[in-house]
Amino acid sequence: MTTMGLTKGGQSWHPRYLEKLDESTCIGCGRCYNVCSRDVFDLKESEIEDDYGDDQLMMVMTIKDDSDCIGCQSCAKVCSKKCHTFSA
Ligand code: SF4
Ligand code: SF4
């Protein structure tokens, strides 16, 4: 459920909450983690197969607790890979 809010100046504010994060396109840069003021994300190790068939560890962002999201969409603004999806 999305509730409406107001900006400091009294304009209506429509939060769009984080719904999904595409781990397959994430490069683990950590920018969304750093910009988020809430406790939503967690950077984790993930095992991937490289071009030579060898297993490699890389960092990937995951959603720890999306119930803490305030719907500011700052995470998407700093993500160069368009990993985040939001509620309408
Ligand atoms: S929309 Fe805002 S509060 Fe929600 S996960 Fe992104 S940066 Fe954090
Ligand atoms: S900003 Fe995008 S690419 Fe960087 S860690 Fe977050 S989801 Fe991954």
PDB file of C-alpha atoms and ligand atoms in Angstrom:
ATOM      1  CA  MET A   1       0.000   0.000   0.000  1.00  0.00           C
ATOM      2  CA  THR A   2       1.338   3.456  -0.894  1.00  0.00           C
ATOM      3  CA  THR A   3       0.409   6.451   1.217  1.00  0.00           C
ATOM      4  CA  MET A   4       0.753  10.056   0.144  1.00  0.00           C
ATOM      5  CA  GLY A   5       2.801  12.538   2.088  1.00  0.00           C
ATOM      6  CA  LEU A   6       3.737  16.204   1.960  1.00  0.00           C
ATOM      7  CA  THR A   7       7.024  17.965   1.329  1.00  0.00           C
ATOM      8  CA  LYS A   8       8.213  20.644   3.730  1.00  0.00           C
ATOM      9  CA  GLY A   9       6.643  23.211   1.432  1.00  0.00           C
ATOM     10  CA  GLY A  10       3.264  21.467   1.423  1.00  0.00           C
ATOM     11  CA  GLN A  11       3.504  19.844  -2.010  1.00  0.00           C
ATOM     12  CA  SER A  12       2.141  16.303  -2.252  1.00  0.00           C
ATOM     13  CA  TRP A  13       4.815  13.606  -2.132  1.00  0.00           C
ATOM     14  CA  HIS A  14       4.229  10.150  -3.594  1.00  0.00           C
ATOM     15  CA  PRO A  15       6.749   7.610  -2.265  1.00  0.00           C
ATOM     16  CA  ARG A  16       7.703   4.725  -4.537  1.00  0.00           C
ATOM     17  CA  TYR A  17       8.939   1.818  -2.475  1.00  0.00           C
ATOM     18  CA  LEU A  18      11.676  -0.585  -3.469  1.00  0.00           C
ATOM     19  CA  GLU A  19      10.206  -3.859  -4.740  1.00  0.00           C
ATOM     20  CA  LYS A  20      13.057  -5.694  -6.471  1.00  0.00           C
ATOM     21  CA  LEU A  21      16.803  -5.566  -7.020  1.00  0.00           C
ATOM     22  CA  ASP A  22      18.209  -7.400 -10.032  1.00  0.00           C
ATOM     23  CA  GLU A  23      21.266  -9.180  -8.658  1.00  0.00           C
ATOM     24  CA  SER A  24      22.154 -10.482 -12.143  1.00  0.00           C
ATOM     25  CA  THR A  25      23.008  -6.961 -13.376  1.00  0.00           C
ATOM     26  CA  CYS A  26      24.479  -5.624 -10.102  1.00  0.00           C
ATOM     27  CA  ILE A  27      28.224  -4.938 -10.156  1.00  0.00           C
ATOM     28  CA  GLY A  28      28.492  -4.603  -6.375  1.00  0.00           C
ATOM     29  CA  CYS A  29      29.668  -0.984  -6.439  1.00  0.00           C
ATOM     30  CA  GLY A  30      27.900  -0.216  -3.129  1.00  0.00           C
ATOM     31  CA  ARG A  31      26.559   3.166  -4.222  1.00  0.00           C
ATOM     32  CA  CYS A  32      22.933   2.366  -3.401  1.00  0.00           C
ATOM     33  CA  TYR A  33      23.956   1.066   0.027  1.00  0.00           C
ATOM     34  CA  ASN A  34      25.864   4.272   0.737  1.00  0.00           C
ATOM     35  CA  VAL A  35      23.097   6.636  -0.340  1.00  0.00           C
ATOM     36  CA  CYS A  36      20.231   4.870   1.433  1.00  0.00           C
ATOM     37  CA  SER A  37      19.395   6.403   4.807  1.00  0.00           C
ATOM     38  CA  ARG A  38      17.496   3.288   5.908  1.00  0.00           C
ATOM     39  CA  ASP A  39      18.501  -0.284   6.733  1.00  0.00           C
ATOM     40  CA  VAL A  40      17.327  -1.850   3.456  1.00  0.00           C
ATOM     41  CA  PHE A  41      20.404  -3.248   1.699  1.00  0.00           C
ATOM     42  CA  ASP A  42      23.082  -5.803   2.424  1.00  0.00           C
ATOM     43  CA  LEU A  43      26.235  -6.353   0.338  1.00  0.00           C
ATOM     44  CA  LYS A  44      27.014 -10.068   0.056  1.00  0.00           C
ATOM     45  CA  GLU A  45      29.466 -12.377  -1.640  1.00  0.00           C
ATOM     46  CA  SER A  46      28.136 -14.328  -4.593  1.00  0.00           C
ATOM     47  CA  GLU A  47      29.804 -17.121  -6.563  1.00  0.00           C
ATOM     48  CA  ILE A  48      29.768 -16.730 -10.342  1.00  0.00           C
ATOM     49  CA  GLU A  49      31.341 -18.675 -13.195  1.00  0.00           C
ATOM     50  CA  ASP A  50      33.816 -16.641 -15.253  1.00  0.00           C
ATOM     51  CA  ASP A  51      34.448 -16.879 -19.019  1.00  0.00           C
ATOM     52  CA  TYR A  52      36.929 -19.717 -18.427  1.00  0.00           C
ATOM     53  CA  GLY A  53      34.480 -21.837 -16.394  1.00  0.00           C
ATOM     54  CA  ASP A  54      36.180 -21.052 -13.087  1.00  0.00           C
ATOM     55  CA  ASP A  55      34.198 -20.082  -9.989  1.00  0.00           C
ATOM     56  CA  GLN A  56      34.853 -16.535  -8.827  1.00  0.00           C
ATOM     57  CA  LEU A  57      33.577 -14.617  -5.823  1.00  0.00           C
ATOM     58  CA  MET A  58      32.086 -11.179  -6.425  1.00  0.00           C
ATOM     59  CA  MET A  59      30.121  -8.759  -4.295  1.00  0.00           C
ATOM     60  CA  VAL A  60      26.440  -8.264  -5.053  1.00  0.00           C
ATOM     61  CA  MET A  61      23.805  -6.081  -3.416  1.00  0.00           C
ATOM     62  CA  THR A  62      20.779  -7.768  -1.861  1.00  0.00           C
ATOM     63  CA  ILE A  63      17.633  -6.580  -0.133  1.00  0.00           C
ATOM     64  CA  LYS A  64      17.838  -7.188   3.608  1.00  0.00           C
ATOM     65  CA  ASP A  65      14.614  -5.505   4.735  1.00  0.00           C
ATOM     66  CA  ASP A  66      12.467  -3.606   2.224  1.00  0.00           C
ATOM     67  CA  SER A  67       9.891  -2.874   4.936  1.00  0.00           C
ATOM     68  CA  ASP A  68      12.277  -0.127   6.113  1.00  0.00           C
ATOM     69  CA  CYS A  69      12.166   1.694   2.725  1.00  0.00           C
ATOM     70  CA  ILE A  70      10.703   5.231   2.720  1.00  0.00           C
ATOM     71  CA  GLY A  71      10.306   5.375  -1.061  1.00  0.00           C
ATOM     72  CA  CYS A  72      12.804   8.147  -1.871  1.00  0.00           C
ATOM     73  CA  GLN A  73      14.303   6.350  -4.943  1.00  0.00           C
ATOM     74  CA  SER A  74      17.783   7.705  -4.211  1.00  0.00           C
ATOM     75  CA  CYS A  75      19.185   4.201  -4.709  1.00  0.00           C
ATOM     76  CA  ALA A  76      18.039   4.163  -8.339  1.00  0.00           C
ATOM     77  CA  LYS A  77      19.459   7.623  -9.020  1.00  0.00           C
ATOM     78  CA  VAL A  78      22.996   6.463  -8.187  1.00  0.00           C
ATOM     79  CA  CYS A  79      22.816   3.017  -9.826  1.00  0.00           C
ATOM     80  CA  SER A  80      24.468   2.894 -13.246  1.00  0.00           C
ATOM     81  CA  LYS A  81      23.001  -0.563 -13.969  1.00  0.00           C
ATOM     82  CA  LYS A  82      19.293   0.179 -13.375  1.00  0.00           C
ATOM     83  CA  CYS A  83      18.963  -2.694 -10.885  1.00  0.00           C
ATOM     84  CA  HIS A  84      16.121  -1.304  -8.764  1.00  0.00           C
ATOM     85  CA  THR A  85      12.375  -1.646  -9.363  1.00  0.00           C
ATOM     86  CA  PHE A  86       9.758   0.319  -7.424  1.00  0.00           C
ATOM     87  CA  SER A  87       6.067   0.266  -6.618  1.00  0.00           C
ATOM     88  CA  ALA A  88       3.855   2.410  -8.892  1.00  0.00           C
TER      89      ALA A  88
HETATM   90  S1  SF4 B   1      13.995   4.119  -2.119  1.00  0.00           S
HETATM   91 FE1  SF4 B   1      15.247   5.301  -0.623  1.00  0.00          FE
HETATM   92  S2  SF4 B   1      14.813   4.323   1.368  1.00  0.00           S
HETATM   93 FE2  SF4 B   1      14.127   2.911  -0.235  1.00  0.00          FE
HETATM   94  S3  SF4 B   1      15.842   1.535  -0.578  1.00  0.00           S
HETATM   95 FE3  SF4 B   1      16.047   3.205  -2.071  1.00  0.00          FE
HETATM   96  S4  SF4 B   1      17.372   4.745  -1.083  1.00  0.00           S
HETATM   97 FE4  SF4 B   1      16.645   3.329   0.528  1.00  0.00          FE
HETATM   98  S1  SF4 B   2      24.191   0.876  -7.179  1.00  0.00           S
HETATM   99 FE1  SF4 B   2      23.396  -0.719  -8.574  1.00  0.00          FE
HETATM  100  S2  SF4 B   2      25.226  -1.777  -9.331  1.00  0.00           S
HETATM  101 FE2  SF4 B   2      25.841  -0.621  -7.497  1.00  0.00          FE
HETATM  102  S3  SF4 B   2      25.611  -2.084  -5.763  1.00  0.00           S
HETATM  103 FE3  SF4 B   2      23.673  -0.935  -5.943  1.00  0.00          FE
HETATM  104  S4  SF4 B   2      22.375  -2.244  -7.257  1.00  0.00           S
HETATM  105 FE4  SF4 B   2      24.493  -2.925  -7.534  1.00  0.00          FE
END
